[in-house]
Amino acid sequence: MQFGIFSVSDITPDPTTGRVPDDTERVRDMLTIARHADEAGLDVFATGEHHNPPFMASSPTTMLGYLAGVTRNITLSTATTLITTNDPVRLAEEYAMLQVISDGRMDLMMGRGNTGPVYPWFGQDIRNGIPLAVENYALLRRLWTEDVVDWEGTFRTALQGFTSTPRPLDGVPPFVWHGSIRSPEIAEQAAYYGDGFLHNNIFWPMHHTRQMVRFYRQRYEHHGHGRADQAIVGLGGQVFLHRNSQEAVRQFRPYFDVAPVYGHGPSLEDFSAQTPLTVGSPQQVIDRYASFVDDVGYYQRQMFLIDHAGLPLKTVLEQIDLLAGEVVPALRTIVEAKRPADDVPLNPPTHAERVAAARAAGRTAATHVGDGVDDVTGTLAEGARA
Amino acid sequence: MSTERLLTVVAAGLSQPSSTRLLADRLATATTDELHLAGVPVRVEVVELRDHAHAIVDAMLTGFAAGDLAEAVRHVEQADGIVAVTPVFTASYSGLFKSFADILDPAALTGVPVLLGATGGTERHTLALEYALRPLLSYLHADVVPTSVFAATADWAGASAPDGPRDGAGGLPQRIARAGQELARAVAAREPRGEQADPFASTPSFSDLLGG
């Protein structure tokens, strides 16, 4: 199982000091957080995408492209990439570019975005959220798998003889997750394509998560990609760690009580009981998160939110050390022992594994722009071979 | 023998004991009496919103109902008939009553027979039932029975207010009985709702989504 962190990139005053980081500082902090996660040995770093304050992560591939250059092992991902308000043509280009730059050390997660006013800023309408996600993703896949695309749809201008460049690395597109909290249509979409499904359950009770994941697994099998227990599942999570559990609660409570999402609502204790939020010692986090496999079946990726609600950088970096040093090794051992069979994937597929699988199935396009493809028309010139 | 129906009573009174709860219980009894006469078995669940006040605010902030409130919401979503009674505060239903309505699934009450009741200090608030409660329930597509029942302090004394109009509406017990009859008929006429349908059963297959 992979363990990683994701950021929603909120710029929130630290309630204990009143200090507000500016956006420049927060961008730099996020880069520091990602580099630290890589050095500490976490498996995944994912950035959100937002186009409205108080969030700053508007340009994921710029950030992830830089991180690809300065990190060594960590998989770079998104949480989420807006499949609704982004032009799928730009997504195809930008993420193929990121895939090449990172040498395949990336994947991405599609999401719709739930903030109505953002849609019209990009020429769209939130009421079309599901149809946009369906049409845009179908086009994105074609742009990655077909060298030359003729296409016509509802939400963007038609394409004639279009080639998205650069072509996916080794002719195999990035692995894609679909994230949704409440919409079974998106779980169905993930299942239809045999993509991953991540239920970001950080603010939701487990009985709801269980239902969504079960539905995705059933549909994954229905669409012929493998057994239900072989589907690729991820969960969200939220923790605050301290070696002394009372101290964890004491330190986190002021952040919890006024946090943008759930502040001024349920108590820390109630919310911890109702959602995956766990505030306590490494052992408490291990015990809690080891139990999720019993709820949703063995899954491949566990993400944690740790850098929100105004927590200062120093605290976040300490959280990463505790997570990577004292939680993940033990947690991984416990959950991987619960894997039901050897043919249930241990992790989400890496680029190398996807290339091997595609080659075995004879499915790689393995073309590059320049392999005799006409630069102007995008079509193969007669008799031309590079 | 027909299937057992679920009558859910939602009472938004704040005091203990509460005249709102008293009215709600009388309306429920009038309804169940009528259903029994008609040979329709019925089970009653009472949701006192005061017991869930904090949880209702939490649900507005977190987006999900937790614990006992989740069960209360289920009682409403599975009800074959609902008695909903609120005190009139500042010319309308109480804020707690509206907050509870706000956390329900917008489709939860579609087509469900509902009997409305309200309480207040004087009968001057009577029409709050018609200009505030009834439109709210109409918006939710509930099947609101024609008679709604307002109980002012004076009504509990057993007569119309001495200086009030003799409008032929009858005393409180008569209005309660008539309203209960109307709700019972509506409940009996409708197919039992039973357990909630699987929310995933109606998800279109992806081929349909692509083709749509």
XYZ file of C-alpha atoms in Angstrom:
598
model
C 0.000 0.000 0.000
C 1.177 3.470 -0.800
C 1.044 6.213 1.820
C 1.136 9.853 0.924
C -0.010 13.360 1.696
C -2.210 15.754 -0.188
C -2.728 19.460 0.198
C -5.745 21.602 -0.526
C -3.402 24.631 -0.409
C -5.559 26.719 1.882
C -4.167 29.992 3.158
C -5.577 30.083 6.679
C -4.529 32.209 9.660
C -2.813 30.264 12.417
C -5.471 30.532 15.142
C -2.904 30.252 17.922
C -0.868 33.239 16.753
C -3.120 35.087 14.305
C -0.328 34.945 11.747
C -1.409 34.652 8.099
C 1.079 33.376 5.537
C 0.898 35.168 2.195
C 0.415 33.245 -1.010
C 4.081 33.380 -1.995
C 5.098 31.923 1.348
C 2.434 29.231 1.152
C 3.541 28.164 -2.341
C 7.122 27.875 -1.110
C 5.979 26.014 2.008
C 4.135 23.515 -0.122
C 7.282 22.839 -2.145
C 9.197 22.358 1.100
C 6.508 19.990 2.362
C 6.653 17.900 -0.812
C 10.466 17.711 -0.770
C 10.404 16.758 2.892
C 7.840 14.042 2.236
C 10.129 12.634 -0.451
C 13.170 12.711 1.838
C 11.196 11.131 4.685
C 10.196 8.262 2.406
C 6.481 8.835 1.861
C 5.182 7.378 -1.385
C 2.919 10.097 -2.799
C 2.537 13.864 -2.822
C -0.614 15.284 -4.377
C -1.690 18.862 -4.865
C -5.214 20.139 -5.177
C -6.315 22.522 -7.895
C -8.226 25.639 -6.954
C -8.906 28.920 -8.680
C -10.381 30.879 -5.815
C -8.934 32.342 -2.613
C -8.140 31.303 0.075
C -6.487 28.565 -1.987
C -3.352 29.091 -4.026
C -2.727 25.875 -5.994
C -3.963 27.063 -9.368
C -1.235 25.522 -11.540
C -0.564 21.920 -10.598
C 1.719 20.875 -13.460
C 4.025 23.852 -12.918
C 4.372 22.873 -9.278
C 4.671 19.144 -9.949
C 7.109 19.698 -12.825
C 9.436 21.559 -10.474
C 9.007 18.882 -7.840
C 9.805 16.184 -10.393
C 13.206 17.840 -10.755
C 14.013 18.188 -7.072
C 12.596 14.950 -5.628
C 13.854 11.418 -6.150
C 11.321 8.732 -5.367
C 7.959 10.196 -4.467
C 5.045 9.758 -6.878
C 3.579 13.125 -7.857
C -0.165 13.333 -8.182
C -3.176 15.614 -7.957
C -6.131 15.874 -5.608
C -7.880 16.694 -7.794
C -7.405 17.831 -11.401
C -10.524 19.653 -12.535
C -11.869 17.634 -15.448
C -14.832 19.995 -15.746
C -13.371 23.480 -16.067
C -10.052 22.615 -17.716
C -9.874 22.137 -21.451
C -9.172 18.422 -21.932
C -6.757 19.326 -24.729
C -4.622 21.323 -22.291
C -4.874 18.535 -19.706
C -3.655 15.990 -22.263
C -0.685 18.188 -23.135
C 0.247 19.333 -19.647
C 0.081 15.932 -17.972
C 1.863 14.155 -20.809
C 4.581 16.806 -20.425
C 4.693 16.142 -16.679
C 4.834 12.418 -17.346
C 7.874 12.829 -19.601
C 9.615 15.290 -17.271
C 9.065 13.061 -14.227
C 10.017 9.962 -16.214
C 6.669 8.412 -15.376
C 6.843 9.134 -11.640
C 3.345 10.620 -11.565
C -0.338 9.915 -11.859
C -3.372 12.138 -11.531
C -6.843 12.194 -10.083
C -9.856 13.641 -11.812
C -12.435 15.596 -9.850
C -15.283 17.914 -10.696
C -14.902 20.779 -8.254
C -17.911 21.820 -6.182
C -17.696 25.615 -6.203
C -20.401 26.968 -8.487
C -18.898 30.408 -9.229
C -15.615 28.892 -10.473
C -17.276 27.222 -13.459
C -18.324 30.373 -15.356
C -14.833 31.841 -14.916
C -13.788 29.044 -17.264
C -16.819 29.256 -19.509
C -18.706 26.369 -17.906
C -21.745 25.750 -15.719
C -21.727 23.595 -12.581
C -25.093 22.132 -13.557
C -23.234 20.327 -16.343
C -20.702 18.890 -13.881
C -21.297 15.218 -14.638
C -21.719 15.565 -18.434
C -18.542 17.706 -18.522
C -16.620 15.071 -16.556
C -17.882 12.373 -18.912
C -17.210 14.135 -22.216
C -13.919 15.789 -21.251
C -12.402 12.614 -19.888
C -13.482 10.571 -22.897
C -11.710 13.113 -25.114
C -8.632 13.247 -22.859
C -8.210 9.490 -23.180
C -8.462 9.621 -26.937
C -5.875 12.399 -27.070
C -3.471 10.191 -25.119
C -4.124 6.920 -26.928
C -4.693 8.072 -30.515
C -2.003 10.011 -32.341
C -4.381 11.927 -34.555
C -7.813 12.821 -33.289
C -10.951 13.998 -35.071
C -13.525 14.834 -32.460
C -16.773 16.650 -31.989
C -18.684 17.142 -28.747
C -20.849 19.505 -26.750
C -18.535 21.513 -24.541
C -15.565 22.589 -26.680
C -14.817 23.338 -30.296
C -14.388 20.364 -32.577
C -10.941 18.962 -33.383
C -9.782 17.995 -36.843
C -6.493 16.170 -37.229
C -5.251 17.185 -33.807
C -2.191 15.609 -32.209
C -1.526 16.266 -28.539
C 2.167 16.632 -27.815
C 4.331 15.336 -26.328
C 2.948 11.846 -26.769
C 2.605 9.868 -23.515
C 5.863 8.364 -22.277
C 6.527 4.995 -23.934
C 3.131 5.278 -25.599
C 1.357 4.596 -22.288
C -0.767 7.336 -20.694
C -0.501 8.218 -17.003
C -2.547 6.181 -14.551
C -5.751 8.007 -13.696
C -7.826 8.042 -10.535
C -11.293 9.462 -10.215
C -12.207 11.146 -6.980
C -15.762 11.572 -5.839
C -17.419 11.772 -2.479
C -21.078 11.445 -3.292
C -21.634 10.789 -7.007
C -22.011 7.137 -8.004
C -21.733 8.270 -11.650
C -18.044 9.004 -11.078
C -17.438 5.639 -9.392
C -19.139 4.143 -12.448
C -16.856 6.157 -14.730
C -13.737 4.905 -12.920
C -15.031 1.340 -13.117
C -15.927 1.619 -16.807
C -12.379 2.562 -17.771
C -10.688 0.304 -15.225
C -9.154 3.409 -13.607
C -8.569 3.926 -9.900
C -11.202 5.293 -7.555
C -10.273 7.410 -4.573
C -12.922 8.177 -2.004
C -11.765 11.234 -0.142
C -13.617 10.339 3.007
C -11.868 12.800 5.326
C -15.116 14.516 6.256
C -17.413 11.503 5.905
C -18.526 8.551 8.001
C -17.162 5.135 7.037
C -20.569 3.617 6.260
C -20.863 6.031 3.337
C -17.322 5.308 2.118
C -17.982 1.581 2.318
C -21.061 1.945 0.100
C -19.262 3.990 -2.560
C -16.232 1.709 -2.699
C -18.377 -1.425 -2.839
C -20.302 0.037 -5.757
C -17.070 0.901 -7.618
C -15.671 -2.580 -7.028
C -18.850 -4.289 -8.291
C -18.909 -2.141 -11.416
C -15.160 -2.676 -12.031
C -15.826 -6.394 -12.167
C -18.971 -5.866 -14.249
C -16.989 -3.958 -16.882
C -14.519 -6.830 -17.152
C -11.309 -5.351 -15.743
C -10.828 -8.053 -13.122
C -12.385 -9.173 -9.897
C -13.959 -6.660 -7.546
C -11.139 -7.137 -5.044
C -8.586 -6.274 -7.744
C -9.972 -2.798 -8.387
C -7.618 0.059 -7.478
C -8.934 1.938 -4.459
C -7.634 4.888 -2.477
C -8.890 6.600 0.664
C -8.349 9.987 2.225
C -7.380 10.506 5.811
C -6.613 13.146 8.366
C -4.307 12.830 11.326
C -2.468 14.888 13.883
C 0.309 13.074 15.665
C 2.281 13.440 18.854
C 4.088 10.736 20.783
C 1.870 11.639 23.728
C -1.777 11.353 22.752
C -3.072 13.986 25.216
C -0.501 16.393 23.864
C -1.685 15.696 20.304
C -5.227 16.662 21.286
C -4.070 19.709 23.216
C -2.005 20.981 20.273
C -4.521 20.263 17.535
C -7.734 21.393 19.245
C -7.300 25.147 18.615
C -6.830 24.397 14.895
C -9.737 21.976 14.819
C -12.154 24.285 16.632
C -11.958 27.026 13.983
C -10.934 24.981 10.926
C -12.576 26.279 7.741
C -14.451 23.064 6.922
C -15.762 21.757 10.224
C -14.880 24.456 12.766
C -17.530 25.751 15.167
C -19.413 22.504 14.613
C -18.964 19.102 16.202
C -16.430 18.576 18.965
C -13.027 17.139 18.151
C -14.070 13.971 19.957
C -17.363 13.577 18.046
C -15.806 14.343 14.675
C -12.989 11.878 15.371
C -15.565 9.194 16.116
C -17.590 10.004 12.983
C -14.802 10.455 10.409
C -11.253 9.140 9.835
C -9.794 12.120 11.732
C -7.405 10.667 14.296
C -5.587 12.878 16.749
C -3.229 10.974 18.964
C -0.142 8.817 19.209
C 1.392 6.930 16.284
C -0.020 3.701 17.725
C -3.560 5.153 17.780
C -3.241 6.174 14.146
C -1.866 2.749 13.207
C -4.745 0.979 14.971
C -7.414 3.191 13.406
C -6.108 3.161 9.851
C -5.316 -0.553 9.917
C -9.041 -1.142 10.399
C -10.135 0.560 7.153
C -9.050 -2.455 5.119
C -11.733 -4.369 7.012
C -14.321 -1.801 5.893
C -13.546 -1.387 2.195
C -11.305 -4.356 1.392
C -7.554 -4.169 0.691
C -6.778 -0.885 -1.006
C -3.731 0.537 -2.689
C -3.321 4.136 -1.593
C -3.889 5.951 1.679
C -3.565 9.741 1.546
C -3.378 12.078 4.528
C -4.269 15.736 4.857
C -1.779 17.322 7.253
C -0.991 20.878 6.122
C -4.294 22.708 6.495
C -6.207 24.962 8.898
C -3.272 27.279 9.527
C -0.837 24.698 10.912
C 2.651 26.228 10.719
C 5.270 24.749 8.393
C 7.457 23.498 11.222
C 4.555 21.492 12.662
C 3.692 20.045 9.259
C 7.269 18.886 8.733
C 7.241 17.234 12.165
C 3.991 15.523 11.222
C 5.638 14.146 8.100
C 8.531 12.769 10.175
C 6.153 11.061 12.590
C 3.980 9.739 9.790
C 6.857 8.402 7.699
C 8.979 7.262 10.631
C 6.571 5.848 13.155
C 3.240 5.192 11.463
C 3.742 4.053 7.883
C 6.241 1.185 8.356
C 4.102 -0.561 10.985
C 0.816 0.288 9.290
C 2.061 -1.014 5.954
C 3.098 -4.331 7.487
C -0.291 -4.806 9.119
C -2.451 -3.881 6.143
C -0.383 -5.697 3.543
C -0.729 -8.855 5.622
C -4.478 -8.479 5.135
C -4.236 -8.572 1.343
C -6.648 -11.348 0.378
C -4.684 -12.846 -2.517
C -1.401 -12.456 -4.390
C -3.222 -11.320 -7.507
C -4.771 -8.381 -5.658
C -2.502 -5.452 -6.566
C -0.231 -4.429 -3.707
C 0.099 -0.871 -5.012
C -1.397 1.222 -7.787
C 0.343 0.420 -11.077
C 3.672 2.155 -11.754
C 4.561 3.462 -15.178
C 6.954 0.566 -15.751
C 4.252 -1.950 -14.875
C 1.787 -0.261 -17.179
C 4.285 -0.268 -20.027
C 5.011 -3.959 -19.477
C 1.284 -4.751 -19.387
C 0.591 -2.719 -22.519
C 3.443 -4.374 -24.405
C 2.279 -7.805 -23.311
C -1.158 -6.971 -24.644
C 0.311 -5.462 -27.807
C -1.284 -2.131 -27.031
C 1.497 0.477 -27.039
C 1.265 3.054 -29.706
C 4.989 3.687 -29.192
C 4.927 6.548 -31.621
C 6.574 9.847 -31.048
C 5.917 13.087 -32.760
C 8.761 13.197 -35.254
C 8.467 9.521 -36.168
C 7.569 10.597 -39.670
C 4.412 12.330 -38.545
C 3.818 15.460 -40.567
C 4.275 18.454 -38.285
C 1.587 20.453 -39.968
C -1.219 18.016 -40.617
C -0.452 15.574 -37.835
C -0.825 12.729 -40.307
C 1.793 10.272 -41.430
C 3.430 11.486 -44.609
C 3.534 8.904 -47.365
C 6.722 6.867 -47.245
C 8.294 9.078 -44.642
C 10.171 7.288 -41.861
C 12.548 9.017 -39.522
C -53.843 -7.683 6.601
C -52.065 -4.747 5.041
C -48.433 -3.835 5.623
C -47.486 -1.866 8.699
C -47.099 1.853 8.080
C -44.657 4.189 9.755
C -46.019 7.441 11.156
C -43.220 9.796 12.137
C -43.942 12.679 14.490
C -41.616 15.662 14.274
C -41.963 18.035 17.200
C -39.960 21.242 17.323
C -40.994 22.457 20.779
C -38.229 23.692 23.022
C -39.664 23.632 26.526
C -40.207 20.576 28.705
C -43.051 19.764 28.899
C -43.960 21.268 25.590
C -47.397 22.197 24.293
C -46.005 21.552 20.803
C -45.261 17.947 21.763
C -48.688 17.712 23.374
C -50.376 18.811 20.153
C -48.149 16.498 18.124
C -49.088 13.519 20.285
C -52.799 14.302 19.970
C -52.524 14.581 16.196
C -50.614 11.295 16.082
C -53.192 9.551 18.238
C -56.051 10.868 16.117
C -54.268 9.524 13.044
C -53.432 6.114 14.464
C -56.984 5.730 15.836
C -58.355 6.268 12.347
C -55.833 3.878 10.799
C -56.710 1.195 13.344
C -60.396 1.644 12.534
C -59.510 1.108 8.888
C -57.535 -2.028 9.779
C -54.185 -0.512 8.824
C -51.407 -1.376 11.288
C -49.170 1.540 12.155
C -45.993 2.151 14.126
C -45.132 5.598 15.499
C -41.662 7.129 15.835
C -41.283 10.468 17.577
C -38.500 12.868 16.685
C -38.085 15.624 19.282
C -35.857 18.131 17.538
C -34.657 19.585 20.844
C -32.817 16.314 21.494
C -30.925 16.785 18.233
C -30.396 20.541 18.329
C -26.598 20.491 18.428
C -26.380 17.616 15.978
C -28.569 19.517 13.503
C -26.182 22.476 13.510
C -23.242 20.080 13.204
C -24.891 18.433 10.210
C -25.313 21.809 8.528
C -21.582 22.440 8.998
C -20.231 18.984 8.158
C -22.713 17.872 5.506
C -23.766 14.614 7.159
C -26.079 13.659 10.015
C -24.328 11.639 12.695
C -25.406 9.310 15.485
C -28.965 9.583 16.782
C -29.768 12.339 14.310
C -29.018 9.965 11.436
C -31.652 7.625 12.843
C -34.146 10.491 13.217
C -33.567 11.476 9.600
C -34.130 7.873 8.564
C -37.452 7.856 10.423
C -38.509 10.859 8.337
C -37.171 9.465 5.064
C -38.946 6.143 5.563
C -42.224 7.546 6.929
C -45.528 6.736 5.281
C -47.012 9.766 6.997
C -45.638 12.647 9.006
C -47.067 14.834 11.737
C -44.951 17.994 11.852
C -45.541 20.502 14.617
C -43.597 23.653 15.423
C -44.050 26.550 17.775
C -44.519 29.880 16.001
C -41.500 32.052 16.680
C -41.259 35.557 15.253
C -44.095 35.079 12.769
C -42.950 31.705 11.395
C -41.756 28.160 12.126
C -38.902 27.934 14.618
C -35.367 28.157 13.331
C -34.700 24.653 14.608
C -37.626 23.313 12.576
C -36.309 24.954 9.418
C -32.753 23.788 10.098
C -34.015 20.222 10.353
C -35.859 20.652 7.065
C -32.627 22.004 5.559
C -30.605 18.885 6.321
C -33.157 16.493 4.803
C -32.627 15.185 1.318
C -34.702 17.533 -0.886
C -36.583 14.514 -2.253
C -37.197 12.896 1.143
C -40.781 14.133 1.465
C -41.899 13.928 -2.135
C -45.456 12.641 -2.192
C -45.489 11.872 1.524
C -48.715 12.758 3.399
C -48.002 15.415 6.016
C -50.207 16.902 8.706
C -49.092 20.308 9.905
C -49.545 21.713 13.375
C -48.347 24.796 15.207
C -48.596 26.263 18.655
C -48.423 29.817 19.929
C -49.440 32.133 22.663
C -52.410 33.601 20.840
C -54.521 32.620 17.870
C -53.238 35.689 16.034
C -50.401 33.398 14.838
C -52.773 30.858 13.319
C -52.106 31.739 9.699
C -48.370 31.084 10.091
C -49.404 27.527 9.235
C -50.732 28.635 5.876
C -48.235 31.292 4.827
C -45.064 29.718 6.245
C -45.335 26.000 6.934
C -47.518 24.955 4.028
C -45.344 26.639 1.338
C -42.220 25.040 2.837
C -43.800 21.593 2.636
C -45.208 22.334 -0.823
C -41.717 23.212 -1.960
C -40.586 19.801 -0.715
C -43.426 18.232 -2.749
C -45.084 16.808 0.348
C -48.759 15.877 0.152
C -50.047 18.236 2.863
C -53.556 17.414 4.114
C -56.106 20.263 3.903
C -56.632 20.727 7.625
C -53.742 22.049 9.641
C -54.138 22.572 13.349
C -53.128 25.570 15.382
C -53.338 25.419 19.150
C -53.172 28.702 21.047
C -52.937 28.862 24.806
C -56.660 29.483 24.996
C -57.439 26.344 22.969
C -56.111 24.139 25.733
C -58.915 25.587 27.928
C -61.310 23.728 25.686
C -63.095 26.532 23.859
C -62.586 29.163 21.208
C -61.239 32.402 22.568
C -64.149 34.207 24.162
C -63.640 37.342 22.074
C -62.755 35.440 18.891
C -64.952 34.951 15.872
C -67.303 31.970 15.738
C -65.884 30.793 12.474
C -67.294 27.307 12.466
C -63.844 25.768 12.674
C -64.867 24.007 15.850
C -62.913 23.472 19.045
C -59.425 22.003 19.171
C -60.485 18.352 19.704
C -62.741 18.497 16.633
C -59.995 20.006 14.488
C -57.500 17.409 15.702
C -59.921 14.589 14.896
C -60.655 15.944 11.421
C -56.968 16.454 10.625
C -56.112 12.976 11.906
C -58.831 11.521 9.684
C -57.444 13.291 6.635
C -53.877 12.107 7.318
C -55.013 8.546 8.025
C -56.925 8.402 4.727
C -53.933 9.710 2.802
C -51.584 7.224 4.474
C -53.908 4.277 3.901
C -54.410 5.212 0.251
C -50.708 5.130 -0.487
C -48.364 2.190 -1.014
C -46.076 1.655 1.988
C -42.640 3.111 1.396
C -40.682 0.393 3.178
C -36.900 0.503 3.396
C -35.105 3.117 1.360
C -34.289 1.964 -2.122
C -30.617 1.346 -2.873
C -29.268 4.779 -3.866
C -26.898 3.101 -6.313
C -29.561 1.089 -8.082
C -30.579 4.024 -10.257
C -27.082 5.012 -11.356
C -26.983 4.904 -15.144
C -24.436 2.624 -16.751
C -21.507 4.469 -18.242
C -22.405 3.560 -21.783
C -25.630 5.520 -21.230
C -23.707 8.447 -19.770
C -21.400 8.513 -22.783
C -24.260 8.237 -25.201
C -26.323 10.847 -23.362
